[in-house]
Amino acid sequence: TSSHAHCAYVIVHQQRGKQCAACSTLLGDIGYYECASKNWICEACVAQVVTQIRFWEKLSAPHWLASYFPSPIVHKGIMFKNVAILFQASKFTTAQRFIEFSREDSAEKAFNKARSLQREVRSDWADIKVQVMVLCQYLKFSQNRQLGAWLLATNDIRLVECSDKFWGEGCGDGPNKLGRVLQEVRKLLKDGAIPKDLVAIRRF
């Protein structure tokens, strides 16, 4: 469709040996598949070739834009294995819960744990969850330099999550909240800004 013109999909399983159609270099740890031409594009050239990058948060194998991609994050002196786990932990206001979630080794387990504790979820969660996601993603990309470099390399390309009807576009009319969050984080990294004013995880 026209809405998908000039887009590239994030490639989950990078096949080394593929050549970038734009510069002929071999692809590195990540690569993009350009929809119209069916060509592979490297991270250095993607911003010159496409106007948007479309990705799926929920895939069997995690990719670098996914919230559950293995990327250690330290917040309040506590390490979490990925954004998704920290995000679930942020639904609660006690130190005990925060530490408990940090021990989870997968996003799925963290999600299930949060669902089982639904009655304890902070009352303002619906109002602050997008800003919390901004903070979580900022920590991911600022603390993991390679990931931050890949995000910055996308320049001003529109980032679109496809699968979820809130965090993504869903069937086409979703608000694409995650894509917008990643674009905001990209700007924060580019400007060297520290998001001190983010409404995020309450201090305990």
Tab-separated table of C-alpha atoms in Angstrom:
chain	number	residue	atom	x	y	z
A	1	THR	CA	0.000	0.000	0.000
A	2	SER	CA	1.047	3.624	-0.384
A	3	SER	CA	1.529	4.019	3.375
A	4	HIS	CA	4.294	1.435	3.216
A	5	ALA	CA	6.209	3.106	0.374
A	6	HIS	CA	9.912	3.691	0.883
A	7	CYS	CA	10.029	1.660	4.073
A	8	ALA	CA	12.429	-0.902	5.469
A	9	TYR	CA	11.826	-3.747	7.867
A	10	VAL	CA	14.164	-4.416	10.761
A	11	ILE	CA	15.832	-7.736	10.054
A	12	VAL	CA	15.881	-10.087	13.023
A	13	HIS	CA	18.300	-12.751	11.802
A	14	GLN	CA	21.233	-11.008	10.194
A	15	GLN	CA	22.846	-13.149	7.479
A	16	ARG	CA	26.479	-12.176	7.198
A	17	GLY	CA	27.743	-11.971	3.659
A	18	LYS	CA	24.796	-9.949	2.344
A	19	GLN	CA	25.793	-6.739	0.582
A	20	CYS	CA	24.292	-3.322	1.093
A	21	ALA	CA	22.656	-2.294	-2.185
A	22	ALA	CA	23.588	1.346	-1.589
A	23	CYS	CA	27.301	1.110	-0.739
A	24	SER	CA	28.207	-2.554	-1.442
A	25	THR	CA	29.715	-3.117	2.003
A	26	LEU	CA	28.944	-6.325	3.839
A	27	LEU	CA	26.201	-6.007	6.419
A	28	GLY	CA	27.258	-5.986	10.049
A	29	ASP	CA	25.250	-6.931	13.117
A	30	ILE	CA	22.035	-5.392	11.799
A	31	GLY	CA	20.486	-4.932	8.399
A	32	TYR	CA	17.331	-3.608	6.788
A	33	TYR	CA	15.246	-5.060	3.985
A	34	GLU	CA	13.943	-2.388	1.628
A	35	CYS	CA	10.350	-3.200	0.708
A	36	ALA	CA	10.049	-1.799	-2.803
A	37	SER	CA	13.365	-2.933	-4.292
A	38	LYS	CA	13.771	-6.057	-2.125
A	39	ASN	CA	17.339	-4.975	-1.384
A	40	TRP	CA	19.397	-5.208	1.793
A	41	ILE	CA	20.519	-1.911	3.313
A	42	CYS	CA	23.170	-1.330	5.994
A	43	GLU	CA	22.661	0.897	9.032
A	44	ALA	CA	24.926	3.600	7.576
A	45	CYS	CA	22.813	3.971	4.430
A	46	VAL	CA	19.278	3.347	5.631
A	47	ALA	CA	18.511	7.018	6.305
A	48	GLN	CA	19.434	7.878	2.703
A	49	VAL	CA	17.231	5.188	1.188
A	50	VAL	CA	13.959	5.004	3.126
A	51	THR	CA	11.527	7.320	4.892
A	52	GLN	CA	10.309	4.901	7.539
A	53	ILE	CA	11.385	1.757	9.351
A	54	ARG	CA	8.631	-0.670	10.270
A	55	PHE	CA	9.183	-3.322	12.922
A	56	TRP	CA	7.310	-5.846	14.994
A	57	GLU	CA	7.696	-5.813	18.764
A	58	LYS	CA	6.362	-9.337	19.176
A	59	LEU	CA	8.593	-11.706	17.240
A	60	SER	CA	10.071	-15.026	18.332
A	61	ALA	CA	13.604	-13.647	18.060
A	62	PRO	CA	14.276	-10.197	19.565
A	63	HIS	CA	15.769	-7.402	17.498
A	64	TRP	CA	17.434	-4.238	18.715
A	65	LEU	CA	14.326	-2.030	18.565
A	66	ALA	CA	12.259	-4.473	20.611
A	67	SER	CA	11.642	-3.726	24.284
A	68	TYR	CA	12.649	-7.264	25.209
A	69	PHE	CA	15.987	-7.167	23.355
A	70	PRO	CA	18.781	-8.221	25.783
A	71	SER	CA	20.179	-4.871	26.909
A	72	PRO	CA	21.168	-4.509	30.578
A	73	ILE	CA	19.718	-1.359	32.117
A	74	VAL	CA	20.646	0.095	35.503
A	75	HIS	CA	18.051	2.255	37.217
A	76	LYS	CA	18.197	3.365	40.849
A	77	GLY	CA	21.239	1.142	41.280
A	78	ILE	CA	19.334	-1.973	40.198
A	79	MET	CA	19.995	-3.852	36.967
A	80	PHE	CA	17.236	-5.110	34.690
A	81	LYS	CA	17.809	-7.426	31.742
A	82	ASN	CA	15.737	-5.408	29.287
A	83	VAL	CA	13.295	-2.523	28.884
A	84	ALA	CA	10.200	-4.717	29.094
A	85	ILE	CA	11.093	-5.979	32.579
A	86	LEU	CA	11.863	-2.479	33.878
A	87	PHE	CA	8.613	-1.214	32.376
A	88	GLN	CA	6.575	-3.876	34.192
A	89	ALA	CA	8.430	-3.144	37.453
A	90	SER	CA	7.494	0.508	37.075
A	91	LYS	CA	3.819	-0.292	37.567
A	92	PHE	CA	4.507	-0.688	41.282
A	93	THR	CA	5.672	1.775	43.918
A	94	THR	CA	7.425	-0.366	46.532
A	95	ALA	CA	11.113	-1.195	46.658
A	96	GLN	CA	10.270	-4.837	47.279
A	97	ARG	CA	8.368	-5.211	44.004
A	98	PHE	CA	11.020	-3.279	42.092
A	99	ILE	CA	13.734	-5.658	43.273
A	100	GLU	CA	11.568	-8.719	42.672
A	101	PHE	CA	11.065	-7.747	39.035
A	102	SER	CA	14.790	-7.162	38.546
A	103	ARG	CA	15.295	-10.869	39.223
A	104	GLU	CA	13.031	-11.926	36.345
A	105	ASP	CA	14.944	-13.271	33.370
A	106	SER	CA	12.363	-12.709	30.635
A	107	ALA	CA	9.812	-10.138	29.564
A	108	GLU	CA	7.108	-12.790	29.468
A	109	LYS	CA	7.677	-13.733	33.113
A	110	ALA	CA	7.675	-10.076	34.130
A	111	PHE	CA	4.428	-9.481	32.243
A	112	ASN	CA	2.754	-12.485	33.852
A	113	LYS	CA	3.953	-11.393	37.284
A	114	ALA	CA	2.577	-7.891	36.789
A	115	ARG	CA	-0.742	-9.293	35.632
A	116	SER	CA	-0.983	-11.450	38.761
A	117	LEU	CA	-0.428	-8.320	40.879
A	118	GLN	CA	-2.964	-6.185	39.040
A	119	ARG	CA	-4.535	-4.884	42.261
A	120	GLU	CA	-1.209	-3.330	43.292
A	121	VAL	CA	-0.633	-1.385	40.079
A	122	ARG	CA	-0.250	2.311	40.794
A	123	SER	CA	-3.491	4.237	40.258
A	124	ASP	CA	-1.976	6.756	37.840
A	125	TRP	CA	-0.385	4.143	35.578
A	126	ALA	CA	-2.599	4.883	32.570
A	127	ASP	CA	-1.615	8.552	32.774
A	128	ILE	CA	2.151	8.077	33.025
A	129	LYS	CA	2.912	4.839	31.169
A	130	VAL	CA	4.019	6.513	27.940
A	131	GLN	CA	6.418	8.811	29.808
A	132	VAL	CA	7.683	5.799	31.760
A	133	MET	CA	8.374	4.075	28.441
A	134	VAL	CA	10.334	7.140	27.299
A	135	LEU	CA	12.540	6.890	30.380
A	136	CYS	CA	13.015	3.123	30.019
A	137	GLN	CA	13.963	3.445	26.349
A	138	TYR	CA	16.241	6.392	27.099
A	139	LEU	CA	18.101	4.293	29.658
A	140	LYS	CA	18.421	1.444	27.155
A	141	PHE	CA	19.870	3.531	24.346
A	142	SER	CA	22.011	5.831	26.498
A	143	GLN	CA	23.569	3.016	28.539
A	144	ASN	CA	24.187	0.697	25.571
A	145	ARG	CA	26.377	2.673	23.177
A	146	GLN	CA	26.053	0.436	20.134
A	147	LEU	CA	22.267	0.487	20.347
A	148	GLY	CA	22.338	4.258	20.725
A	149	ALA	CA	24.548	4.562	17.647
A	150	TRP	CA	22.153	2.435	15.603
A	151	LEU	CA	19.203	4.563	16.699
A	152	LEU	CA	21.010	7.802	15.855
A	153	ALA	CA	21.935	6.384	12.440
A	154	THR	CA	18.236	6.342	11.535
A	155	ASN	CA	18.349	10.169	11.535
A	156	ASP	CA	14.798	11.504	11.170
A	157	ILE	CA	13.222	8.377	9.692
A	158	ARG	CA	9.738	7.614	10.969
A	159	LEU	CA	9.790	4.524	13.209
A	160	VAL	CA	6.646	2.401	13.138
A	161	GLU	CA	5.748	-0.516	15.404
A	162	CYS	CA	3.284	-2.674	13.495
A	163	SER	CA	1.796	-5.302	15.791
A	164	ASP	CA	0.175	-3.594	18.784
A	165	LYS	CA	-2.958	-1.436	18.481
A	166	PHE	CA	-1.758	1.006	21.167
A	167	TRP	CA	2.038	0.909	21.094
A	168	GLY	CA	1.961	0.389	17.327
A	169	GLU	CA	-0.222	1.029	14.311
A	170	GLY	CA	-2.101	-2.249	14.671
A	171	CYS	CA	-4.290	-2.646	11.587
A	172	GLY	CA	-3.257	0.794	10.384
A	173	ASP	CA	-5.053	3.268	12.619
A	174	GLY	CA	-3.185	2.811	15.914
A	175	PRO	CA	-1.316	5.735	17.534
A	176	ASN	CA	2.121	4.079	17.165
A	177	LYS	CA	3.134	5.125	20.673
A	178	LEU	CA	6.321	3.013	20.776
A	179	GLY	CA	7.519	4.339	17.442
A	180	ARG	CA	6.949	7.889	18.660
A	181	VAL	CA	8.709	7.136	21.947
A	182	LEU	CA	11.767	5.859	20.078
A	183	GLN	CA	11.772	8.975	17.912
A	184	GLU	CA	11.653	11.130	21.047
A	185	VAL	CA	14.531	9.172	22.604
A	186	ARG	CA	16.506	9.564	19.386
A	187	LYS	CA	16.082	13.345	19.635
A	188	LEU	CA	17.137	13.326	23.297
A	189	LEU	CA	20.306	11.427	22.365
A	190	LYS	CA	20.985	13.713	19.414
A	191	ASP	CA	20.539	16.868	21.485
A	192	GLY	CA	22.523	15.468	24.412
A	193	ALA	CA	19.521	16.131	26.628
A	194	ILE	CA	18.949	14.483	29.984
A	195	PRO	CA	15.228	13.872	30.534
A	196	LYS	CA	15.121	15.170	34.110
A	197	ASP	CA	11.535	16.287	33.701
A	198	LEU	CA	10.169	12.880	32.718
A	199	VAL	CA	7.241	11.768	34.813
A	200	ALA	CA	8.468	8.288	35.539
A	201	ILE	CA	9.093	5.796	38.281
A	202	ARG	CA	8.289	7.190	41.716
A	203	ARG	CA	11.215	7.300	44.096
A	204	PHE	CA	11.055	4.848	46.963
